[in-house]
CSV table of N, CA and C in Angstrom, one decimal:
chain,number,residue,atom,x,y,z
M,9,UNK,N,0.8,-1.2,0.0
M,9,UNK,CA,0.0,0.0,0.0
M,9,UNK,C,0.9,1.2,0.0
M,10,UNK,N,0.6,2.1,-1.0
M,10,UNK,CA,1.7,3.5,-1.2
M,10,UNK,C,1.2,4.5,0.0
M,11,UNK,N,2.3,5.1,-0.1
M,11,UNK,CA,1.8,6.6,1.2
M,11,UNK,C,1.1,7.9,0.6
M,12,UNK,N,0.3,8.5,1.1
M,12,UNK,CA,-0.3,9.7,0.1
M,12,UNK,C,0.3,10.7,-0.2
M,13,UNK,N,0.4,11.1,-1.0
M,13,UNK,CA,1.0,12.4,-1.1
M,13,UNK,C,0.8,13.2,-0.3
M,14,UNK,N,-0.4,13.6,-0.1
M,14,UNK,CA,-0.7,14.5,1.1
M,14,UNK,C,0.0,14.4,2.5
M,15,UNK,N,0.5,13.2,2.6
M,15,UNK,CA,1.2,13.4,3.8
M,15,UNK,C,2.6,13.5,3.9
M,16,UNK,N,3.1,13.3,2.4
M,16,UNK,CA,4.5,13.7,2.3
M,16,UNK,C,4.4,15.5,2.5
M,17,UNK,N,3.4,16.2,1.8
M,17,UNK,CA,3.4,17.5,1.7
M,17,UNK,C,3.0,18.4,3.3
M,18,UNK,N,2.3,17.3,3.8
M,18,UNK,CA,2.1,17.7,5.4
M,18,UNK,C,3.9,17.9,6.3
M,19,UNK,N,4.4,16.4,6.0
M,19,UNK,CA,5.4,16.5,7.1
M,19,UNK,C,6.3,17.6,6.5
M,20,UNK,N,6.9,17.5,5.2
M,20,UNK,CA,8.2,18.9,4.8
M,20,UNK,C,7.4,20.2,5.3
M,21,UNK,N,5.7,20.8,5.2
M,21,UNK,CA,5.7,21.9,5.3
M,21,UNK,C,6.3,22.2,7.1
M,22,UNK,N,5.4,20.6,8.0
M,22,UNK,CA,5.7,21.2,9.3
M,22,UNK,C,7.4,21.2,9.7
M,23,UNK,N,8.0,20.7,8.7
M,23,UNK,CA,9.9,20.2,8.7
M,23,UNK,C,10.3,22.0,8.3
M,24,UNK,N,9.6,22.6,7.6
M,24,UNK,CA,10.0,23.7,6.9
M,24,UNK,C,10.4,24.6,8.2
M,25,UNK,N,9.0,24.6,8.3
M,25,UNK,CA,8.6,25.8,9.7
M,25,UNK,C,9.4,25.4,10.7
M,26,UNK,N,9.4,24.6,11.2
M,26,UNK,CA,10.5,24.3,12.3
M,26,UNK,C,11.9,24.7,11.8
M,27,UNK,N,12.2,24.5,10.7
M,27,UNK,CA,13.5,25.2,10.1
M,27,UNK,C,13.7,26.4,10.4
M,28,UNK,N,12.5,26.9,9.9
M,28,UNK,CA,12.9,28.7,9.8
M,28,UNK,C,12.2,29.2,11.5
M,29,UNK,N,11.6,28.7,12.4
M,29,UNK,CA,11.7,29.3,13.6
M,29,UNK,C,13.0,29.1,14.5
M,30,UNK,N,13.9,27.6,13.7
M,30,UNK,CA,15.2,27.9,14.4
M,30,UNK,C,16.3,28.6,14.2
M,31,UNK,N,15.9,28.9,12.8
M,31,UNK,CA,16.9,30.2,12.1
M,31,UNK,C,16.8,31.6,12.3
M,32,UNK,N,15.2,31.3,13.4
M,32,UNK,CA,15.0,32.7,13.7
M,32,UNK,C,15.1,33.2,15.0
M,33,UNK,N,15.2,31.8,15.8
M,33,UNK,CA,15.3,32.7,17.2
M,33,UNK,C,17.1,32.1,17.3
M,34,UNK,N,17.8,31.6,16.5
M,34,UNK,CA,19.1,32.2,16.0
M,34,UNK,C,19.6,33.2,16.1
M,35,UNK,N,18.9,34.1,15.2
M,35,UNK,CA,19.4,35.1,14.7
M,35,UNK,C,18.7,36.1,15.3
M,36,UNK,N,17.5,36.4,15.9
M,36,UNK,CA,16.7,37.4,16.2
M,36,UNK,C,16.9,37.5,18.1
M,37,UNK,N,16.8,36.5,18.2
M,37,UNK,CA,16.6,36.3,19.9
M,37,UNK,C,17.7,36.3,20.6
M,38,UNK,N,18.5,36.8,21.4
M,38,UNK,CA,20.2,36.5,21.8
M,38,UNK,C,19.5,36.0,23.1
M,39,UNK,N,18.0,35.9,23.7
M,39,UNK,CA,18.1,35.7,24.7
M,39,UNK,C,18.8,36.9,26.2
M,40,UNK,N,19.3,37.8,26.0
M,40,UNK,CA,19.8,38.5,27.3
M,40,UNK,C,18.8,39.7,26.9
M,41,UNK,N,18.0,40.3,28.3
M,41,UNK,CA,17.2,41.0,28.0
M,41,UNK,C,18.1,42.4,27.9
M,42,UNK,N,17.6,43.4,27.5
M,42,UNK,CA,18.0,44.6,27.8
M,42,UNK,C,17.1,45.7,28.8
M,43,UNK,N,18.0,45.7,29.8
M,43,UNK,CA,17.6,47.2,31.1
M,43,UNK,C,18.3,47.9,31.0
M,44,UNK,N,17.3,49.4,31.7
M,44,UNK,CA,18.0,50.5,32.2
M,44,UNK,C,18.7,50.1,33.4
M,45,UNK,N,19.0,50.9,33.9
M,45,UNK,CA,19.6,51.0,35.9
M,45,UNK,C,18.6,51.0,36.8
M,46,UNK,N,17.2,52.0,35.9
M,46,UNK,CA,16.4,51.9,36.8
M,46,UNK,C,15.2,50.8,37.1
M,47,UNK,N,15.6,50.2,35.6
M,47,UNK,CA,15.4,48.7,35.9
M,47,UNK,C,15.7,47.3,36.1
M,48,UNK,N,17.1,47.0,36.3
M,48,UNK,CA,18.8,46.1,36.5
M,48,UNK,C,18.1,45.4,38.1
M,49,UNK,N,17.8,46.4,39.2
M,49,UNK,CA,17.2,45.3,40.5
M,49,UNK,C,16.5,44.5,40.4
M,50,UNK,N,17.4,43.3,41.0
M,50,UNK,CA,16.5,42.1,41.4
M,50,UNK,C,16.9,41.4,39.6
M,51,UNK,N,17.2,41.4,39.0
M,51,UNK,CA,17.5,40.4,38.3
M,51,UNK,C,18.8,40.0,38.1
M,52,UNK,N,18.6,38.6,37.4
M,52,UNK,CA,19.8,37.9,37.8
M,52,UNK,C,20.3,37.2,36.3
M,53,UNK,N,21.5,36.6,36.4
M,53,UNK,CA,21.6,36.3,34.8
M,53,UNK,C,22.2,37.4,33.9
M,54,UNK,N,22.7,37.1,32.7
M,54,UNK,CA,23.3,37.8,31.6
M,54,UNK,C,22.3,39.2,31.7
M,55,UNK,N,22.5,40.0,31.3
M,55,UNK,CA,21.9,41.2,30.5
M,55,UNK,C,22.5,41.9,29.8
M,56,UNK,N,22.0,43.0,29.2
M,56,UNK,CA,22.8,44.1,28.3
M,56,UNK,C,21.8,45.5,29.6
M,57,UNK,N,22.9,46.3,29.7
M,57,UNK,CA,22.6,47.5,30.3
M,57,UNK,C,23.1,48.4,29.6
M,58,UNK,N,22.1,49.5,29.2
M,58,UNK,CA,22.1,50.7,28.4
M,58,UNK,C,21.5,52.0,29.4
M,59,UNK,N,22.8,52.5,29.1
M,59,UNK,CA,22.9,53.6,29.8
M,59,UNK,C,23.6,54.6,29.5
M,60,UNK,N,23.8,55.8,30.0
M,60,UNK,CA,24.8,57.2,29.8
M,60,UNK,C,25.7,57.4,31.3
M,61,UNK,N,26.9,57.5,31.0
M,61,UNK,CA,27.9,57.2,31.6
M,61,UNK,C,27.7,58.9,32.4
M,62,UNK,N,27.9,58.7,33.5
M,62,UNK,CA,27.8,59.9,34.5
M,62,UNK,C,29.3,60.0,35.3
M,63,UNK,N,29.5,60.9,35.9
M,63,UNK,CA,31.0,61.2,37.0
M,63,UNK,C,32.2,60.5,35.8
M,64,UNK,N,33.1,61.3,36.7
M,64,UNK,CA,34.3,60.8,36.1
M,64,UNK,C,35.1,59.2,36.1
M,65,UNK,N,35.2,58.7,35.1
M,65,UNK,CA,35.2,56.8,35.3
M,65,UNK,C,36.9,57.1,35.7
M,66,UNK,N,37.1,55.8,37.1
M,66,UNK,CA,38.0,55.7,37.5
M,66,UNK,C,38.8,54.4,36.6
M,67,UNK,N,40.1,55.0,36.3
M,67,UNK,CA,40.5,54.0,36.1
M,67,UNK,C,42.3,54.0,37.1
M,68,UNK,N,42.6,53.0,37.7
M,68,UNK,CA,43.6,52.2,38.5
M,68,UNK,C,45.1,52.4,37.2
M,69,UNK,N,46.3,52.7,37.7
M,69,UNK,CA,47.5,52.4,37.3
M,69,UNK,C,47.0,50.8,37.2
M,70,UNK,N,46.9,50.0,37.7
M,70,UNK,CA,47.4,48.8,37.4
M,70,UNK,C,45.8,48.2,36.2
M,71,UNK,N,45.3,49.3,35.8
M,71,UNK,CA,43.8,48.9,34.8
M,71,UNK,C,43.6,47.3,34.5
M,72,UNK,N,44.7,46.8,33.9
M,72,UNK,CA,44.2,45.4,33.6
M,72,UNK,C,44.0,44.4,34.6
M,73,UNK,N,44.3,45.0,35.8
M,73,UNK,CA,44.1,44.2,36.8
M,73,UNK,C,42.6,44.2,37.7
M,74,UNK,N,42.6,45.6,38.2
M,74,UNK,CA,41.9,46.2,38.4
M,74,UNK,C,40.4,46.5,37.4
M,75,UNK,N,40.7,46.4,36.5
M,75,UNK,CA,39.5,47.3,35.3
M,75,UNK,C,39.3,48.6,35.7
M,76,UNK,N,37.9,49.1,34.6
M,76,UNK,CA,37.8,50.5,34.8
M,76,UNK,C,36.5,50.5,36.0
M,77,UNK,N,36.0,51.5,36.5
M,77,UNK,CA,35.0,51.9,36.9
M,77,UNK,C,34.8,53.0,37.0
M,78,UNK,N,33.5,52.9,36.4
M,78,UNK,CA,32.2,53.9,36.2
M,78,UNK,C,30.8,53.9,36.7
M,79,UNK,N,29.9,54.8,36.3
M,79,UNK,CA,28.1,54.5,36.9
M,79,UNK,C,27.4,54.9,35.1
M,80,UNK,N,26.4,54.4,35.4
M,80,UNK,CA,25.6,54.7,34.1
M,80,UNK,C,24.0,54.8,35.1
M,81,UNK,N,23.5,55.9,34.1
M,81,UNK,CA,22.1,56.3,34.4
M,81,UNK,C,21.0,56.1,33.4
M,82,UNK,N,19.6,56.1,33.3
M,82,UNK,CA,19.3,55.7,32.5
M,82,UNK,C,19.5,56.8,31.2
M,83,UNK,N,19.7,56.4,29.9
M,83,UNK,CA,19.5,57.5,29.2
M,83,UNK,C,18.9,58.6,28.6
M,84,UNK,N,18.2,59.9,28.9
M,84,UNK,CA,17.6,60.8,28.6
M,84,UNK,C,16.5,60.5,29.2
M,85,UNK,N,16.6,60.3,30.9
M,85,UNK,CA,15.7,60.8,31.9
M,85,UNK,C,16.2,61.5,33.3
M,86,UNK,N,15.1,61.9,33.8
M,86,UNK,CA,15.5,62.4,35.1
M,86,UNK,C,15.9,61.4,36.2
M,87,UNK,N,15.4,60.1,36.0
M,87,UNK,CA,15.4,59.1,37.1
M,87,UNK,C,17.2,59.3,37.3
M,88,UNK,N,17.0,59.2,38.9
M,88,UNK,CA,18.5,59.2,39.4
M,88,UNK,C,18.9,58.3,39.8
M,89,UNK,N,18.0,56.9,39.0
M,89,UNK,CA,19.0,55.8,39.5
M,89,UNK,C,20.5,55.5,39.0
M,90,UNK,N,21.4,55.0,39.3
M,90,UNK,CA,22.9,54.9,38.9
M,90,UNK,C,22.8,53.8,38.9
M,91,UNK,N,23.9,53.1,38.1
M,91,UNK,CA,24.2,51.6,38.5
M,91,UNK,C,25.8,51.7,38.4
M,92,UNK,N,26.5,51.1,39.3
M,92,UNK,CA,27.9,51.0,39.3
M,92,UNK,C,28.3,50.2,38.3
M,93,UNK,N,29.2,50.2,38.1
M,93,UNK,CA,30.0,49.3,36.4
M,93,UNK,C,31.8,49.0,37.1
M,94,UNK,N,31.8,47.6,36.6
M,94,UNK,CA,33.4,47.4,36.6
M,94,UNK,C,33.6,47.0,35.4
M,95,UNK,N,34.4,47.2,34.4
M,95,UNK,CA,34.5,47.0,33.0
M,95,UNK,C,35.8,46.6,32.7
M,96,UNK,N,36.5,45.7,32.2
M,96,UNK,CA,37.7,45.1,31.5
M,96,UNK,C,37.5,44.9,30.0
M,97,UNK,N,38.9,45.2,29.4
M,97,UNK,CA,38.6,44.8,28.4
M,97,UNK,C,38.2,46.1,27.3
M,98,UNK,N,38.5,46.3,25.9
M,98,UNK,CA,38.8,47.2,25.0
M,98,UNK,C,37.7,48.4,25.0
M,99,UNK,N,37.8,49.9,25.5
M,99,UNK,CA,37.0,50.9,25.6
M,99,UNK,C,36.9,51.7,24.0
M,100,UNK,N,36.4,51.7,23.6
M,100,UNK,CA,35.8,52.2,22.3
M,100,UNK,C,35.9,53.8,22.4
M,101,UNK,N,36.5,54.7,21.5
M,101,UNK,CA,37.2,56.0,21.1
M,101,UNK,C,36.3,56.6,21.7
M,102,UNK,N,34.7,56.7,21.7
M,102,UNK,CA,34.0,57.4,22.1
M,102,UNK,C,33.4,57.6,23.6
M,103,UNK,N,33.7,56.3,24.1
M,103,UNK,CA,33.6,56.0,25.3
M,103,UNK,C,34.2,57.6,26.4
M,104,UNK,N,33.3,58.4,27.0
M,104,UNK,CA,33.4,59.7,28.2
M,104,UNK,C,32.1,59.8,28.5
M,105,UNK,N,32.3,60.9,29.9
M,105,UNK,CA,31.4,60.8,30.2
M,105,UNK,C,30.0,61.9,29.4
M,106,UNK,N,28.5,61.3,29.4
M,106,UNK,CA,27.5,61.8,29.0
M,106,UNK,C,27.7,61.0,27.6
M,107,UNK,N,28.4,60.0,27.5
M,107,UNK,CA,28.3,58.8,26.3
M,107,UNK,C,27.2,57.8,26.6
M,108,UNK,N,26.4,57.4,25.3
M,108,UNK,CA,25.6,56.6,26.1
M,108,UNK,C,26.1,55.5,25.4
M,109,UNK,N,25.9,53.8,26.3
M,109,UNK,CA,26.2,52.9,26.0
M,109,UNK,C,25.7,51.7,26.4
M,110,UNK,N,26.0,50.8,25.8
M,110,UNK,CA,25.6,48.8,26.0
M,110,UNK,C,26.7,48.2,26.7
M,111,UNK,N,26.5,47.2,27.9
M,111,UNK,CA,27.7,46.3,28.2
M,111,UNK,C,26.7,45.7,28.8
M,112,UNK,N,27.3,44.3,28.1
M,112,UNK,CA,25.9,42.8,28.8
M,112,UNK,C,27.2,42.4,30.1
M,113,UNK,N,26.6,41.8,30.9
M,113,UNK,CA,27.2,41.6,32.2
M,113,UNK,C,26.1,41.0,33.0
M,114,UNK,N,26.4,40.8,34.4
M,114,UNK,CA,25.6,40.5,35.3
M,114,UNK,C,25.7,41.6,36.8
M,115,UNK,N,25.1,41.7,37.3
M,115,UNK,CA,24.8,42.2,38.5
M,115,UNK,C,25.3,41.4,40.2
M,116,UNK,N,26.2,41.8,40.2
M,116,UNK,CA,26.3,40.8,41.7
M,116,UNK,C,27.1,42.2,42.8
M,117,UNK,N,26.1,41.6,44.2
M,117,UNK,CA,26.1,42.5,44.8
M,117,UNK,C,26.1,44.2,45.3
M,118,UNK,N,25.0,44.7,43.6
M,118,UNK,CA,25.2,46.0,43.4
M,118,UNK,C,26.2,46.6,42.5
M,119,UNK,N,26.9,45.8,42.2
M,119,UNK,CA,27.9,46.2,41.1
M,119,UNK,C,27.8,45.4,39.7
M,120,UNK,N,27.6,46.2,38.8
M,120,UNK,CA,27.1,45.5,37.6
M,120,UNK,C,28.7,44.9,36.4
M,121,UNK,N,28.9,44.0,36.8
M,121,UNK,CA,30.3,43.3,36.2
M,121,UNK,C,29.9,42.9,34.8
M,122,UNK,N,30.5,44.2,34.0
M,122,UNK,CA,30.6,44.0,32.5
M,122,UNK,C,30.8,42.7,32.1
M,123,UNK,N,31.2,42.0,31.0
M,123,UNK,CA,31.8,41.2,30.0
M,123,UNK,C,32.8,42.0,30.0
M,124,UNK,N,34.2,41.2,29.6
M,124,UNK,CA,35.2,41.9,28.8
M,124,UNK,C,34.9,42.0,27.1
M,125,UNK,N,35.6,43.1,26.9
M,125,UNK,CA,34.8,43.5,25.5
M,125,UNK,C,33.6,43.5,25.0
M,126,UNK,N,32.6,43.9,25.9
M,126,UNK,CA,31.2,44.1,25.3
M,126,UNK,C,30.5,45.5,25.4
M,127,UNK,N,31.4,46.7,25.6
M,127,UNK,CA,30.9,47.4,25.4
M,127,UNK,C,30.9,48.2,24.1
M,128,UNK,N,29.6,48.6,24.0
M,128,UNK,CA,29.4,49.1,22.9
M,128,UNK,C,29.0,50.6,22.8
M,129,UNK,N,29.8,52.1,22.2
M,129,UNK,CA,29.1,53.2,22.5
M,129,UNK,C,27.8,53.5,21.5
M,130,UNK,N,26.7,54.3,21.5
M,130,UNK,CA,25.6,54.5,21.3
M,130,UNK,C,25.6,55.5,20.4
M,131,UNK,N,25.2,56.3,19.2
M,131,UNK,CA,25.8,57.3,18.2
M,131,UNK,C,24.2,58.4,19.3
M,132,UNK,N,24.9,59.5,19.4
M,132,UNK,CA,23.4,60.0,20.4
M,132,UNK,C,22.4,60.5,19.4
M,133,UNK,N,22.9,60.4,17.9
M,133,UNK,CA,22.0,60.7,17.2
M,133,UNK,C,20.5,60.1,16.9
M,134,UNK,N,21.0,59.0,17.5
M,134,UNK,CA,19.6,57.9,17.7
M,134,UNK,C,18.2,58.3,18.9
M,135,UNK,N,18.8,59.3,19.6
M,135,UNK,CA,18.3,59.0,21.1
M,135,UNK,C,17.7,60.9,20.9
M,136,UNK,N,18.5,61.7,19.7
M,136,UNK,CA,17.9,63.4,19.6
M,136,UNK,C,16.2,63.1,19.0
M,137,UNK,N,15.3,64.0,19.5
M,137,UNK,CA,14.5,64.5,18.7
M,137,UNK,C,14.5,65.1,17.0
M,138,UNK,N,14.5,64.6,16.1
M,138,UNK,CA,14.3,65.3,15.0
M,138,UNK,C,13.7,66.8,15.1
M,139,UNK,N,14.7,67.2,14.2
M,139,UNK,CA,14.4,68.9,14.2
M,139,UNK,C,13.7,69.0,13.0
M,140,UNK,N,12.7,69.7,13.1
M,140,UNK,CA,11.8,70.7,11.9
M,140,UNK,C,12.5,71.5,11.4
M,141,UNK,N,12.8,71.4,10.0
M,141,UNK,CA,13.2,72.7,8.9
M,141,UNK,C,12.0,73.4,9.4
M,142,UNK,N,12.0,75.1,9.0
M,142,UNK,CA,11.0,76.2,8.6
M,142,UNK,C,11.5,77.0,8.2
């Protein structure tokens, strides 16, 4: 007894779709949420924190040992929450303070411990209001 067509055409379409939702939360989904500072409490696990670098970032003579530290705020609000930052690892030309930026890390004990090399600076042109010609 032969098998129907129809059900060859059934299993590849559902074979298909499962393809392309794994190609999609591949590529679309990294999985690590992104927060402000003034929303970073109480969670735990990887994240990406985006923020604008406030006070002057310390950095140690002995830096590679040490790393840098800095605070980031949220970007283009009043909220005054800060989150402390220890960061290792390659700072990007633009990187001062009132830069805004990305570094996934985790949070342990109030200090938010970057990745090495994951930060990323933010072009602020993204974050201006568009201006009206007249």
């Amino acid at each position: 007894m032969g098998s129907s067509p129809a059900r060859l055409v059934i299993a590849l379409s559902v074979a298909a779709a499962l393809a392309i939702f794994v190609v999609y939360t591949a590529l679309a989904g990294n999985g690590v949420a992104d927060l402000r500072p003034s929303t970073l409490a109480g969670h735990t696990g990887d994240v990406s924190l985006v923020g604008t670098v406030v006070g002057k970032p310390q950095v140690s003579a002995a830096y590679t040992r040490a790393g840098m530290r800095f605070q980031l705020r949220d970007v283009r609000s009043k909220n005054a929450a800060r989150v402390p930052v220890l960061y290792h690892g390659t700072v990007p030309n633009q990187f001062k303070t009132g830069a805004d930026l990305v570094v996934e890390g985790t949070l342990r004990n109030g200090v938010f411990v970057a990745k090495p090399g994951s930060m990323i600076t933010k072009c602020p042109d993204h974050y201006a209001a568009k201006s009206s010609k007249t």
